[in-house]
Short mmCIF file of C-alpha atoms in Angstrom, two decimals:
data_model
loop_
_atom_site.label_atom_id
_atom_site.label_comp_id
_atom_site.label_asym_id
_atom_site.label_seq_id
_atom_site.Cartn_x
_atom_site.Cartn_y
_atom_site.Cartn_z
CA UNK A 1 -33.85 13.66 9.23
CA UNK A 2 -31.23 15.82 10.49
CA UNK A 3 -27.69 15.99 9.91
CA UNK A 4 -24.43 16.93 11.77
CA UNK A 5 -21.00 18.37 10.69
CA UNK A 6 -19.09 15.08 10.95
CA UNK A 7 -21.42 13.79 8.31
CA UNK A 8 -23.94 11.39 10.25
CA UNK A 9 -27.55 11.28 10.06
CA UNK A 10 -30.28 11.70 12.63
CA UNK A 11 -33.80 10.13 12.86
CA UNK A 12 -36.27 10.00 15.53
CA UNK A 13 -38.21 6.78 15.95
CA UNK A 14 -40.57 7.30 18.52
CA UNK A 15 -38.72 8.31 21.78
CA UNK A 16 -35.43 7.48 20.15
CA UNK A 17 -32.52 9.09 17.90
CA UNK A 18 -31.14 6.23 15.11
CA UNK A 19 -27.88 7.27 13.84
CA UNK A 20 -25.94 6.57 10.96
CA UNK A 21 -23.47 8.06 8.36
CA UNK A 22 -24.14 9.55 5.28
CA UNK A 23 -24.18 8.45 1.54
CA UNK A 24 -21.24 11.73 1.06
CA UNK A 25 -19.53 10.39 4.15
CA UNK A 26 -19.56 6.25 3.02
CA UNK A 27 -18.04 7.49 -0.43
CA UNK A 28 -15.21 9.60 1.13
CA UNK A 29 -14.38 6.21 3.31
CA UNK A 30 -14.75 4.02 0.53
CA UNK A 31 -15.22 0.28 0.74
CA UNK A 32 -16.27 -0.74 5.11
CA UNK A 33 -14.59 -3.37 6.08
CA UNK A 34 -14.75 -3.44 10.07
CA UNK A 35 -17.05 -1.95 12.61
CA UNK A 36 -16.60 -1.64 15.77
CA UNK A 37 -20.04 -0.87 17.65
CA UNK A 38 -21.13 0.36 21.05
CA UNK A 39 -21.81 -1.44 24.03
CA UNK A 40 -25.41 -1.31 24.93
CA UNK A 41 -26.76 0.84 27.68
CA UNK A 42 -24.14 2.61 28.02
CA UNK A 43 -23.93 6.46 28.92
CA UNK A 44 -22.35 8.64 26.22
CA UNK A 45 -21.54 11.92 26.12
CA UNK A 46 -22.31 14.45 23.34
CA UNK A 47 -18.99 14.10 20.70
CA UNK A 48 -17.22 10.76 22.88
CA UNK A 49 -16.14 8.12 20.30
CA UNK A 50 -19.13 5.64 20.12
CA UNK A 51 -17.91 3.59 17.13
CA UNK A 52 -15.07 3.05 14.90
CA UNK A 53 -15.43 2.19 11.02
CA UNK A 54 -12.53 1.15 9.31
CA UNK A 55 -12.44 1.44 5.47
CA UNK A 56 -9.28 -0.38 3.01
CA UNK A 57 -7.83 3.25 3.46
CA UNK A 58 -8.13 4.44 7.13
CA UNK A 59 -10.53 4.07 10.66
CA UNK A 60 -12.66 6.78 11.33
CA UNK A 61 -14.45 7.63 14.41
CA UNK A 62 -18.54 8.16 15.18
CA UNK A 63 -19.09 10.75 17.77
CA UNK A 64 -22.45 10.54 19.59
CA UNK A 65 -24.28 13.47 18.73
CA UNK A 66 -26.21 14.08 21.72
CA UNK A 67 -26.36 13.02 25.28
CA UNK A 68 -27.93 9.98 25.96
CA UNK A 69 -27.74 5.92 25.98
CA UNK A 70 -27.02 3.26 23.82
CA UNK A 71 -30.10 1.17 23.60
CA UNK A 72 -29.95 -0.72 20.31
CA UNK A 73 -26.97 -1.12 18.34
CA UNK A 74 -27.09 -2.94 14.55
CA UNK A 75 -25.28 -6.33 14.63
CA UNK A 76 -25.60 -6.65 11.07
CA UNK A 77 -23.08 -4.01 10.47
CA UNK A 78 -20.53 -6.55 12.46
CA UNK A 79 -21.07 -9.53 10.00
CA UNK A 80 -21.28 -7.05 6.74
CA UNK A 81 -19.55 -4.03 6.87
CA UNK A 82 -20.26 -3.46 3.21
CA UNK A 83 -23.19 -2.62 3.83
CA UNK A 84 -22.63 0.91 4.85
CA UNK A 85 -21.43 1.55 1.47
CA UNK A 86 -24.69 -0.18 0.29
CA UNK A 87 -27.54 1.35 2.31
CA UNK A 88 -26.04 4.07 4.05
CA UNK A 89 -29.07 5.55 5.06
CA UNK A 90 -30.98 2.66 5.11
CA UNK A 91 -30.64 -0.71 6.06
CA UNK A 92 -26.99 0.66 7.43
CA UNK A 93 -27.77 2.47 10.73
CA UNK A 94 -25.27 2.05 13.39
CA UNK A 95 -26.80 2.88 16.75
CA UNK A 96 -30.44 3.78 18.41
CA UNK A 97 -30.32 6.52 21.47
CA UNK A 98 -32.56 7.09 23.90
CA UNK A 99 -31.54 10.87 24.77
CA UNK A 100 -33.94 12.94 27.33
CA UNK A 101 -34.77 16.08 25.05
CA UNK A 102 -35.38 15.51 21.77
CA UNK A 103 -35.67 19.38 20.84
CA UNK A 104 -32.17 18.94 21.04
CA UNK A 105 -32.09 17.71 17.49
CA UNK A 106 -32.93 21.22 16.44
CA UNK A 107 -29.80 22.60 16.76
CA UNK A 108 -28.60 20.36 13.96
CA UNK A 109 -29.06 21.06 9.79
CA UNK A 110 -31.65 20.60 7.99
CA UNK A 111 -31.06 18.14 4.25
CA UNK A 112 -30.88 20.86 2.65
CA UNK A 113 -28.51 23.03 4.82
CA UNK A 114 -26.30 20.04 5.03
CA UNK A 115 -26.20 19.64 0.97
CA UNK A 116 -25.36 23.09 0.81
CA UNK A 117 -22.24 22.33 4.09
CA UNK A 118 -20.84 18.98 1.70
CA UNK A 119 -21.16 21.85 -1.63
CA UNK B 1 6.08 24.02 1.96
CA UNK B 2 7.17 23.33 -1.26
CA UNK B 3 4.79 22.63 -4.77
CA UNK B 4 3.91 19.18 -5.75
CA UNK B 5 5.18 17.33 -8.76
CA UNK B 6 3.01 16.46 -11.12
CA UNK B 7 3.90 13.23 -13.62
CA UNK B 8 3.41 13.58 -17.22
CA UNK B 9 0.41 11.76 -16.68
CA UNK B 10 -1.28 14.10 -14.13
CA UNK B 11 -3.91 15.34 -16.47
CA UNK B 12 -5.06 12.07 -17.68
CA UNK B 13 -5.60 10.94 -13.63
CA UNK B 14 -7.87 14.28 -13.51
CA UNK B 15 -9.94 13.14 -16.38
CA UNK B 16 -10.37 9.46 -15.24
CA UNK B 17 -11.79 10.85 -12.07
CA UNK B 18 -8.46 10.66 -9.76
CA UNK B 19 -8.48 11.14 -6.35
CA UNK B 20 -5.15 12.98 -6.11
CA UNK B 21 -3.15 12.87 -2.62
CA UNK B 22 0.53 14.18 -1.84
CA UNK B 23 3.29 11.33 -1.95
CA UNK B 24 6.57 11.32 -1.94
CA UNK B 25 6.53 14.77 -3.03
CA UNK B 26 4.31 14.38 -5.98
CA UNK B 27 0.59 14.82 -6.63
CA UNK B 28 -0.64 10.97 -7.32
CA UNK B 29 -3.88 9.41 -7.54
CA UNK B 30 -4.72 7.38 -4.65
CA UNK B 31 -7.81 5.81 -6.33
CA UNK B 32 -10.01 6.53 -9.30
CA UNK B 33 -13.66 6.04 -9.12
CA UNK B 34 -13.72 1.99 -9.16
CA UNK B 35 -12.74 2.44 -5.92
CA UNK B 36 -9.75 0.48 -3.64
CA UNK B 37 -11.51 -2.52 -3.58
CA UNK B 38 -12.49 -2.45 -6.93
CA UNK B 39 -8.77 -2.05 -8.26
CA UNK B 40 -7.09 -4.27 -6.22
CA UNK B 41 -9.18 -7.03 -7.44
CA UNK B 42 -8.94 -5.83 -10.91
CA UNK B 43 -5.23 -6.01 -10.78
CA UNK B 44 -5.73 -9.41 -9.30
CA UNK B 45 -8.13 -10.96 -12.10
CA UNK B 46 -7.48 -8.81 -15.28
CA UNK B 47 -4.79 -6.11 -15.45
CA UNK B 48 -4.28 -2.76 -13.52
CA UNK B 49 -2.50 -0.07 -14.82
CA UNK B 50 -0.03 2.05 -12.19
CA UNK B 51 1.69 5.49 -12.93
CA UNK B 52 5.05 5.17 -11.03
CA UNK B 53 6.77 8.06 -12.65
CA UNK B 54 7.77 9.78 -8.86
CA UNK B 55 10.27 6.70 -8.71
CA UNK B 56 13.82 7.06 -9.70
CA UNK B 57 15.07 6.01 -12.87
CA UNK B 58 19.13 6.41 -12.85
CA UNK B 59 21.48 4.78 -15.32
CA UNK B 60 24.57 4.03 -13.94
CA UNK B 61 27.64 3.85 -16.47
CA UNK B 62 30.24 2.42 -13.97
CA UNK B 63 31.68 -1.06 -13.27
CA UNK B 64 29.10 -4.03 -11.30
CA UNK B 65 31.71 -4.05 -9.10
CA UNK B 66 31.54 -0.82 -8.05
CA UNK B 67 27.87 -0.94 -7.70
CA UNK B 68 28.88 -4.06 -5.36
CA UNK B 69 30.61 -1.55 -2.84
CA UNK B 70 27.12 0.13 -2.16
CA UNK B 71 24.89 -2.69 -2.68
CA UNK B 72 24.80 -6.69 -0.78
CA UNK B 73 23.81 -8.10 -4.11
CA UNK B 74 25.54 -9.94 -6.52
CA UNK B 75 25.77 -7.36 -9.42
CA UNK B 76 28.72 -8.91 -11.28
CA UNK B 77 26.89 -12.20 -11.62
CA UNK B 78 23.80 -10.42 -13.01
CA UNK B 79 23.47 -11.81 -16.79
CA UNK B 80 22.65 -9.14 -19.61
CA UNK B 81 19.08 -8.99 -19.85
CA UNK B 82 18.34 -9.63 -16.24
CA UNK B 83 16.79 -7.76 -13.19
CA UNK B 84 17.37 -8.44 -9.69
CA UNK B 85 16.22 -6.87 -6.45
CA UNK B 86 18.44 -4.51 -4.29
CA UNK B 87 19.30 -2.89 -0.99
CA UNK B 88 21.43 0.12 -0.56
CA UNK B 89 23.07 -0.69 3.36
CA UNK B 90 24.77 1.86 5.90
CA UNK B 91 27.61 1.24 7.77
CA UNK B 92 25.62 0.28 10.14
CA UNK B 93 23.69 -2.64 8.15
CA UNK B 94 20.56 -0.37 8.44
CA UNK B 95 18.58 -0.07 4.71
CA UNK B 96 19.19 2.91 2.72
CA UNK B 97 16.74 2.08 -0.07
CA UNK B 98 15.60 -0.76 -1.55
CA UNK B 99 15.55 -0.89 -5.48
CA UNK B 100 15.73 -2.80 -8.32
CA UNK B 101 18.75 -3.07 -10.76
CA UNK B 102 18.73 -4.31 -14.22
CA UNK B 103 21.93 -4.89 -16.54
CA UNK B 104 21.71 -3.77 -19.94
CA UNK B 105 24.79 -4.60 -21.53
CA UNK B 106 27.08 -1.18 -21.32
CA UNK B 107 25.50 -0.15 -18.49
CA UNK B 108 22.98 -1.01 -15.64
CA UNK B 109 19.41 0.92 -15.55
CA UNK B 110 18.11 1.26 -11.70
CA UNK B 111 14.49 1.73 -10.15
CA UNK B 112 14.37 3.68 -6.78
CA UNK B 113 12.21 4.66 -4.52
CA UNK B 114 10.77 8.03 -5.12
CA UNK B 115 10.96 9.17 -1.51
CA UNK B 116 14.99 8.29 -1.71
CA UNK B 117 15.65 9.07 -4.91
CA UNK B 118 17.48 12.40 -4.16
CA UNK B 119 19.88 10.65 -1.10
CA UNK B 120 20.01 8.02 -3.14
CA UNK B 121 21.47 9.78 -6.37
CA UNK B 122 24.11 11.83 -4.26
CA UNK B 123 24.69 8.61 -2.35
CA UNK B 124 25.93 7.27 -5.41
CA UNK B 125 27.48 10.04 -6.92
CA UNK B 126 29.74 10.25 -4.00
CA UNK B 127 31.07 7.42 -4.56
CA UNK B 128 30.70 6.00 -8.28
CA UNK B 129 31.21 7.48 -11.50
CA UNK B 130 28.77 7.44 -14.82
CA UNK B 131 25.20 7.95 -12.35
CA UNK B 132 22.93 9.70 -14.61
CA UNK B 133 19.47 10.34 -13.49
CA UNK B 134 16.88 9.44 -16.27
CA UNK B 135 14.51 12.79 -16.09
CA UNK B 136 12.67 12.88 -19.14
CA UNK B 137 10.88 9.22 -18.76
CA UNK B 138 7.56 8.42 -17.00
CA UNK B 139 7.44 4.79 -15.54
CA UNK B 140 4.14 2.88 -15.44
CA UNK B 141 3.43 -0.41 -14.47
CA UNK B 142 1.36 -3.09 -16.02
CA UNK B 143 0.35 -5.85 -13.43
CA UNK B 144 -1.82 -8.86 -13.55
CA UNK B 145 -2.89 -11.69 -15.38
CA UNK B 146 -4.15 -10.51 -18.34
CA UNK B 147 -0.70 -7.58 -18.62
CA UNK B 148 0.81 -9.84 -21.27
CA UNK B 149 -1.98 -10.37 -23.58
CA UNK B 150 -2.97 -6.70 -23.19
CA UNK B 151 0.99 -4.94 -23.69
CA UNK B 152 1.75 -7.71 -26.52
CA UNK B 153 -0.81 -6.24 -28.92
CA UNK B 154 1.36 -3.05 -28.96
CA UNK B 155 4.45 -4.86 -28.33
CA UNK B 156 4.41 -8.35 -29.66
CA UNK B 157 7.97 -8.95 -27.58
CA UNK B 158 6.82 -9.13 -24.05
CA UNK B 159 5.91 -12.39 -24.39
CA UNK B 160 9.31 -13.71 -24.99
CA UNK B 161 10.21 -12.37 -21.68
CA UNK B 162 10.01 -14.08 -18.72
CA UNK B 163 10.07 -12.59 -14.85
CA UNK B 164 13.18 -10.03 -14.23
CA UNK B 165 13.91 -10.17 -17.84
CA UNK B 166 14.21 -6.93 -19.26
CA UNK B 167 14.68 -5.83 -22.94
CA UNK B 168 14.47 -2.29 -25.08
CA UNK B 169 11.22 -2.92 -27.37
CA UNK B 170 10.07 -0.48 -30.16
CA UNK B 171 6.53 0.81 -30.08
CA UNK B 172 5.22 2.84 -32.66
CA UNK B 173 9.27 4.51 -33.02
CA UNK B 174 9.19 4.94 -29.46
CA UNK B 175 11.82 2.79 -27.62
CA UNK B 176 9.94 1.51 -24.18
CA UNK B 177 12.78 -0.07 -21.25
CA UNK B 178 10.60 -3.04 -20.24
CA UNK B 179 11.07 -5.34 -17.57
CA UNK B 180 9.06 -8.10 -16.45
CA UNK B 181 8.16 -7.47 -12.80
CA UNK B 182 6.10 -5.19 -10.13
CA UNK B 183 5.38 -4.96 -6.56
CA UNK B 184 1.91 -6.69 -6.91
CA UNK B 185 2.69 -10.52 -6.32
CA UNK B 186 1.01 -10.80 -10.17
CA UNK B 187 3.00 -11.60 -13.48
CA UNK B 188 3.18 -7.89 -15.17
CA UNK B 189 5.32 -5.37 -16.81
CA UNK B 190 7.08 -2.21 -15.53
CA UNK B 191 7.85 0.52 -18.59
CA UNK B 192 9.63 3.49 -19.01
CA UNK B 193 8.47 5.78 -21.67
CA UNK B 194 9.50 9.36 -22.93
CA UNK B 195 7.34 11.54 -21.22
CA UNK B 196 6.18 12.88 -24.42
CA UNK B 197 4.72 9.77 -25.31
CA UNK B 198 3.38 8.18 -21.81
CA UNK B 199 -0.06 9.38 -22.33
CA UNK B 200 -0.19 8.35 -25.49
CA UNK B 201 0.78 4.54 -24.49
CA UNK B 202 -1.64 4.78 -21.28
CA UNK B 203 -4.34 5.81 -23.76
CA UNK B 204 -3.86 2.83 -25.94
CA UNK B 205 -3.43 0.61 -23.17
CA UNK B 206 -6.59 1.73 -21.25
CA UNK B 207 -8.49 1.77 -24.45
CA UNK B 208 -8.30 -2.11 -23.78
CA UNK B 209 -11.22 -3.68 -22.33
CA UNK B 210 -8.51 -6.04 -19.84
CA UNK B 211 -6.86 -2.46 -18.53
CA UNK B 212 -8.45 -0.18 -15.88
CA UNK B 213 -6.24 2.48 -14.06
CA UNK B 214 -5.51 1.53 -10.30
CA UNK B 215 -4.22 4.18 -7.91
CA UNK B 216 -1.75 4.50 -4.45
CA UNK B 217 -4.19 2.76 -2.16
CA UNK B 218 -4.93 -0.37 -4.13
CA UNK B 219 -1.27 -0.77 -4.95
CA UNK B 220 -0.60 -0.83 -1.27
CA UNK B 221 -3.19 -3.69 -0.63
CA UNK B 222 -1.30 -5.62 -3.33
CA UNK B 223 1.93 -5.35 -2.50
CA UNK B 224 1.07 -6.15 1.25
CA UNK B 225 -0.78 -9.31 0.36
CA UNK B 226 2.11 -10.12 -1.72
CA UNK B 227 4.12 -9.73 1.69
CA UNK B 228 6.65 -6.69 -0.27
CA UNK B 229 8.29 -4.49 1.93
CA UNK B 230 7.28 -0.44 1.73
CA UNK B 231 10.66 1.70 2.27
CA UNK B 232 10.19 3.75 5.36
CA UNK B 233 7.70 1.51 6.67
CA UNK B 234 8.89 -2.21 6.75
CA UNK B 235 12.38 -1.55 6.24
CA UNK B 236 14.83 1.73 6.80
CA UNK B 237 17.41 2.54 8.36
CA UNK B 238 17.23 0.90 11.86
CA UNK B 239 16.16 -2.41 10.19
CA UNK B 240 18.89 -4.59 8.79
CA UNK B 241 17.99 -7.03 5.52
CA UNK B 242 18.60 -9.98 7.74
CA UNK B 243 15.81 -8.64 10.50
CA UNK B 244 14.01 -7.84 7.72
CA UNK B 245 13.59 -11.70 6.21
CA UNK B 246 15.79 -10.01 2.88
CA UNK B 247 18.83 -12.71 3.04
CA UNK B 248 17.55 -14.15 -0.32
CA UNK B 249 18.59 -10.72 -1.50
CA UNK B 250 22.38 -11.06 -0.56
CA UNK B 251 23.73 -14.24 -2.95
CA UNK B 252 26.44 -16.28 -1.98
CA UNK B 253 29.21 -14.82 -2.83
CA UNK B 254 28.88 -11.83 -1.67
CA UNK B 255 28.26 -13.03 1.95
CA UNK B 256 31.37 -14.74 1.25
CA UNK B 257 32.89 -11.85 0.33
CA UNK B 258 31.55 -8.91 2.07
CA UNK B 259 32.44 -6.16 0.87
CA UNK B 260 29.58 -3.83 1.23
CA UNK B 261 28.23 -1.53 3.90
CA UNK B 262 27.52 -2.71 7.20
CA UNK B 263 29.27 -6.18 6.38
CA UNK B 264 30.32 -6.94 9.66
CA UNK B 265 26.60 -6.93 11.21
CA UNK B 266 25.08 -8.93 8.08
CA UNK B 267 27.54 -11.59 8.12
CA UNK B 268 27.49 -12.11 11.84
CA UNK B 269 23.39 -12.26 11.61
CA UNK B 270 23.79 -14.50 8.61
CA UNK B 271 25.83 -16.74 10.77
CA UNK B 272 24.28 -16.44 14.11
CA UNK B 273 20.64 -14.84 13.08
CA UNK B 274 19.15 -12.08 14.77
CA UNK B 275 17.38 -11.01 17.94
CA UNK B 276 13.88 -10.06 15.59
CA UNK B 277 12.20 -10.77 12.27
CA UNK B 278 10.18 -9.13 9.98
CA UNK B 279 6.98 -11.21 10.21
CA UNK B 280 3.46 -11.47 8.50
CA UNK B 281 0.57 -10.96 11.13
CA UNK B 282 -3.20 -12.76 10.50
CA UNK B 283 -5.51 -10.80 13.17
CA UNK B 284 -8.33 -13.03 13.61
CA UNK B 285 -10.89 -10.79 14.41
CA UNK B 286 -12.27 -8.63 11.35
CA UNK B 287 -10.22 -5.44 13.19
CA UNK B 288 -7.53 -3.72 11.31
CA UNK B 289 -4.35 -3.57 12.84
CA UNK B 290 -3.08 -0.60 11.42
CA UNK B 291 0.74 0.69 11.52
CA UNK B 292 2.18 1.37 14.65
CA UNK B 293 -0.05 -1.18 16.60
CA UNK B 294 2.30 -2.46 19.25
CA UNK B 295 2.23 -6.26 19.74
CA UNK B 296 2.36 -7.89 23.25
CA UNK B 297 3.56 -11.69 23.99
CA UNK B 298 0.21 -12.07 25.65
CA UNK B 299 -2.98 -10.78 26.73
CA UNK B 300 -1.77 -9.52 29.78
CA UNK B 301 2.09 -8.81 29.08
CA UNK B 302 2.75 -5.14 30.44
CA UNK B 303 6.01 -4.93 27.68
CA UNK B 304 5.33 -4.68 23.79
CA UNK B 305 7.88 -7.15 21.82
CA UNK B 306 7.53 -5.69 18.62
CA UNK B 307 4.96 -3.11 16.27
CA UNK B 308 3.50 -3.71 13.33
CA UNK B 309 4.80 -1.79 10.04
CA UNK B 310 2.41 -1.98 7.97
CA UNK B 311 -1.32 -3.00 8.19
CA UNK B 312 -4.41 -3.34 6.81
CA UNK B 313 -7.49 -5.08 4.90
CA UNK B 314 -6.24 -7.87 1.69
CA UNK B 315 -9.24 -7.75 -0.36
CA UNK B 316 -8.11 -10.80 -1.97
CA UNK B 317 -7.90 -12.86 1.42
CA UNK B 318 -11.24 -10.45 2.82
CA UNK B 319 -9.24 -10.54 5.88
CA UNK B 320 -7.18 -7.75 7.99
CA UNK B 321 -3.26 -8.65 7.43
CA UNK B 322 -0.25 -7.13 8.62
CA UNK B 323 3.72 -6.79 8.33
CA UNK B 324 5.53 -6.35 11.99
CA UNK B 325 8.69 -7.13 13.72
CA UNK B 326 8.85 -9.93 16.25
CA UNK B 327 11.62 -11.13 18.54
CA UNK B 328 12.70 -14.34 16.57
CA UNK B 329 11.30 -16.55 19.59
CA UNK B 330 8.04 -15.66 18.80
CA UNK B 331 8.08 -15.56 14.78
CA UNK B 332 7.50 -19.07 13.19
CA UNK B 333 4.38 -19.15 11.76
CA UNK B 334 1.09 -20.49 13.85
CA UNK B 335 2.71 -18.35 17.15
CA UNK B 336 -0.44 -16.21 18.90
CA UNK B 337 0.45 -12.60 20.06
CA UNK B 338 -1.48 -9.82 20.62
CA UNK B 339 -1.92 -6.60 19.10
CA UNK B 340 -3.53 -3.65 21.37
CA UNK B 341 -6.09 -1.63 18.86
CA UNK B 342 -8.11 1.19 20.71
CA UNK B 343 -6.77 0.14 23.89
CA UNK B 344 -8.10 -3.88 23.26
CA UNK B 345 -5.46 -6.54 22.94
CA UNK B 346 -6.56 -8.90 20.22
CA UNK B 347 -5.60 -11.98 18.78
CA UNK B 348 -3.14 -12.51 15.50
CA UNK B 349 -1.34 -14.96 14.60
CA UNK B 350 1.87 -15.26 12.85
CA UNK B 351 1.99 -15.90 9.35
CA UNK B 352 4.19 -17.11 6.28
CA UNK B 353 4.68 -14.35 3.61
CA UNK B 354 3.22 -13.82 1.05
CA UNK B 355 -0.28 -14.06 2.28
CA UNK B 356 -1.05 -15.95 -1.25
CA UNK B 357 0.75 -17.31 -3.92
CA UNK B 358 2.56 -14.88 -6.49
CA UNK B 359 1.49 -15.44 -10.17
CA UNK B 360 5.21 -14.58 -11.55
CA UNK B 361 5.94 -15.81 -15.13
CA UNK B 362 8.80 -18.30 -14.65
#
């Protein structure tokens, strides 16, 4: 799994990058109650806004990491929010990308490198 | 920039696990580790205790009637004992402050909003004598169903009080200014307390298994459910208490009577009503709409007709809710309108406020 600086999570499943946020980034938002996801095979861009979650406090934005297109997005976030507070990592992944080179990924941190980036 | 404020409660916030935020000029907790959520529906079910010490706590030793020249309320008719909600109004009928004032007997004790306090204070000292701001007291607030079982074990009084009463009650040699009321939409208490003593009366009051502390955030979601305005928000200057649904504020004689700032313009709107309202907002999507969301007449209207003042999620209702201004055509309640969020108009329509019954102690 890699991570980026705006606290989401990467994971390649075969040919394609799932995304989500992480457990340090679901506790800074606090309780989900709305998100907003992205339209299927659509083009993104590297850092465009892709989805919006909106926590009791405040929305927040999810930049797309890489270059690519939206190929699978997780309804079940739409109908329960809560559960990116639940299974952040998990159960709670927000979008899959199909992007064209994966070595990409590399330029993002490692688990431990992004423990030691939250402190 | 200048230093935060900290309350005579700051380090107890830090060792419950505070998030601490700036507000109003002060460092306050914003949540504690229950979480938003978690508080609000505390508050709701058991009892949530609130430190509100950055509000303004001003005694005023001067005739009600000279109160009356600042204020549209009827202070002179305010019985010993008793609490009533305020407005400070401009010449303009705009909203100064909104506040609460109770009489107690020689004099009258006032809540402001910490924001306003200072305007507020030299507002009144310009033109009343006796105003003497109350510096050594914290204020904390009590709020929800269980409050009165949980205060009475260390002050057995509280229960003979019923809502907007207010009485001096001993605890422990300590003389607490209690009133019965909050900004929650739930029975509860409001107390001022030496600030020498206000951890010590948190302490015993969150040693109780009814209490939990419940920070900035969750007291927004409750007073918003509860359909309360926020100074600077719902109401201010440019909003006058007629616009902003606040004529039960201004009793009968005093619209008779006038008398106060910016009589002219509230009279003639009593009479003839005004061109918008402060309205309650039901999206009906799960989508925030968030403060400063313009609102459109339709779908396709190029024009907004009004923006929303305050917005957000009611964990008690598990639905997004909102506080806007409408132009009075379109605010009885069931009437559709659009909000535009990220560039989407969707659907809300409007509602009657509060968004659910207040628990008050009659």
């Amino acid at each position: 799994m890699k991570f980026t600086e705006e606290h989401e999570w990467l994971r390649v499943d075969g040919d394609l990058v799932v995304v989500g946020i992480t457990e340090h980034a679901a506790e800074q938002l606090g309780d989900v109650v709305f998100v907003e996801l992205p339209e299927l095979e659509t083009q993104v861009a590297k850092g465009d806004e892709v989805c919006v979650i909106e926590s009791v406090k405040a929305a927040s934005d999810i930049l797309a990491p890489l270059d690519g297109e939206i190929v699978a997005v997780n309804e079940a976030l739409s109908d329960n929010p809560a559960l990116v507070n639940e299974d952040p990592t998990g159960a709670a992944w927000f979008f899959k990308m199909k992007i064209d080179d994966l070595s990409a990924l590399d330029a993002y941190m490692s688990e431990d490198e992004y423990k030691a980036f939250i402190g | 920039m200048t230093e935060l404020r900290r309350t005579p409660l700051y380090d107890l916030h830090i060792e419950l696990g505070a998030k601490m935020v700036p507000f109003a000029g002060y460092e306050m907790p914003v949540q504690y580790p229950m979480g938003v959520m978690g508080e609000h529906n505390h508050t709701r079910i058991r009892a949530g205790l609130f430190d509100v010490s950055h509000m303004g706590q001003v005694i005023l030793r001067a005739p009600p009637e000279a109160l009356e020249s600042l204020v549209p309320v009827d202070v002179q008719g305010l019985a010993r004992g008793r609490q009533r909600y305020a407005l400070f109004t401009n010449d303009a009928g705009g909203i100064l402050d909104d506040l609460m004032v109770a009489n107690r007997g020689d004099h009258l004790f006032l809540v402001v909003n910490a924001a306003c306090k200072d305007s507020d204070i030299a507002h009144m000292q310009a033109h009343l004598p006796g105003v003497q701001p109350i510096t050594d007291r914290a204020l904390i607030a009590l709020q929800g169903p269980e409050a009165e079982v949980a205060l009475s074990r260390l002050v057995p009084g509280v229960t003979a009080m019923r809502f907007m009463d207010v009485a001096v009650l001993d605890w422990n040699g300590v003389a607490l200014w209690i009133s019965r009321s909050g900004y929650t939409g739930e029975d509860g208490f409001e107390i001022s307390v030496p600030d020498t003593s206000a951890e010590t009366l948190c302490r015993a009051l969150l040693a109780m298994d009814e209490v939990a502390p419940i920070g900035l955030g969750a007291r927004d979601s409750l007073r918003l459910e509860a359909g309360l305005c926020l100074y600077g928000h719902d109401i201010d200057t440019t909003t006058s208490p007629i616009e902003a649904a606040l004529a039960w504020a201004i009793q009968k004689r005093r619209r008779v009577e006038g008398g106060f700032p910016g009589a002219d313009r509230i009279r003639h709107e009593l009479a003839d009503g005004t061109s918008r309202l402060r309205v309650g907002l039901l999206p009906e999507g799960r989508a925030p709409m968030r403060e400063g969301t313009p609102l459109f007449a339709s779908a396709e209207a190029t024009e907004p007709v009004g923006t929303i003042t305050s917005g957000g999620f009611g964990p008690s209702l598990q639905a997004p809710i909102a506080m806007g201004y409408l132009p009075t055509a379109l605010a009885r309640p069931g009437t559709l309108i659009f909000g535009e969020v990220r560039g989407k108009r969707l659907p809300a329509r409007v509602a009657a406020l509060p968004f659910r019954p207040s628990n008050f102690r009659k």
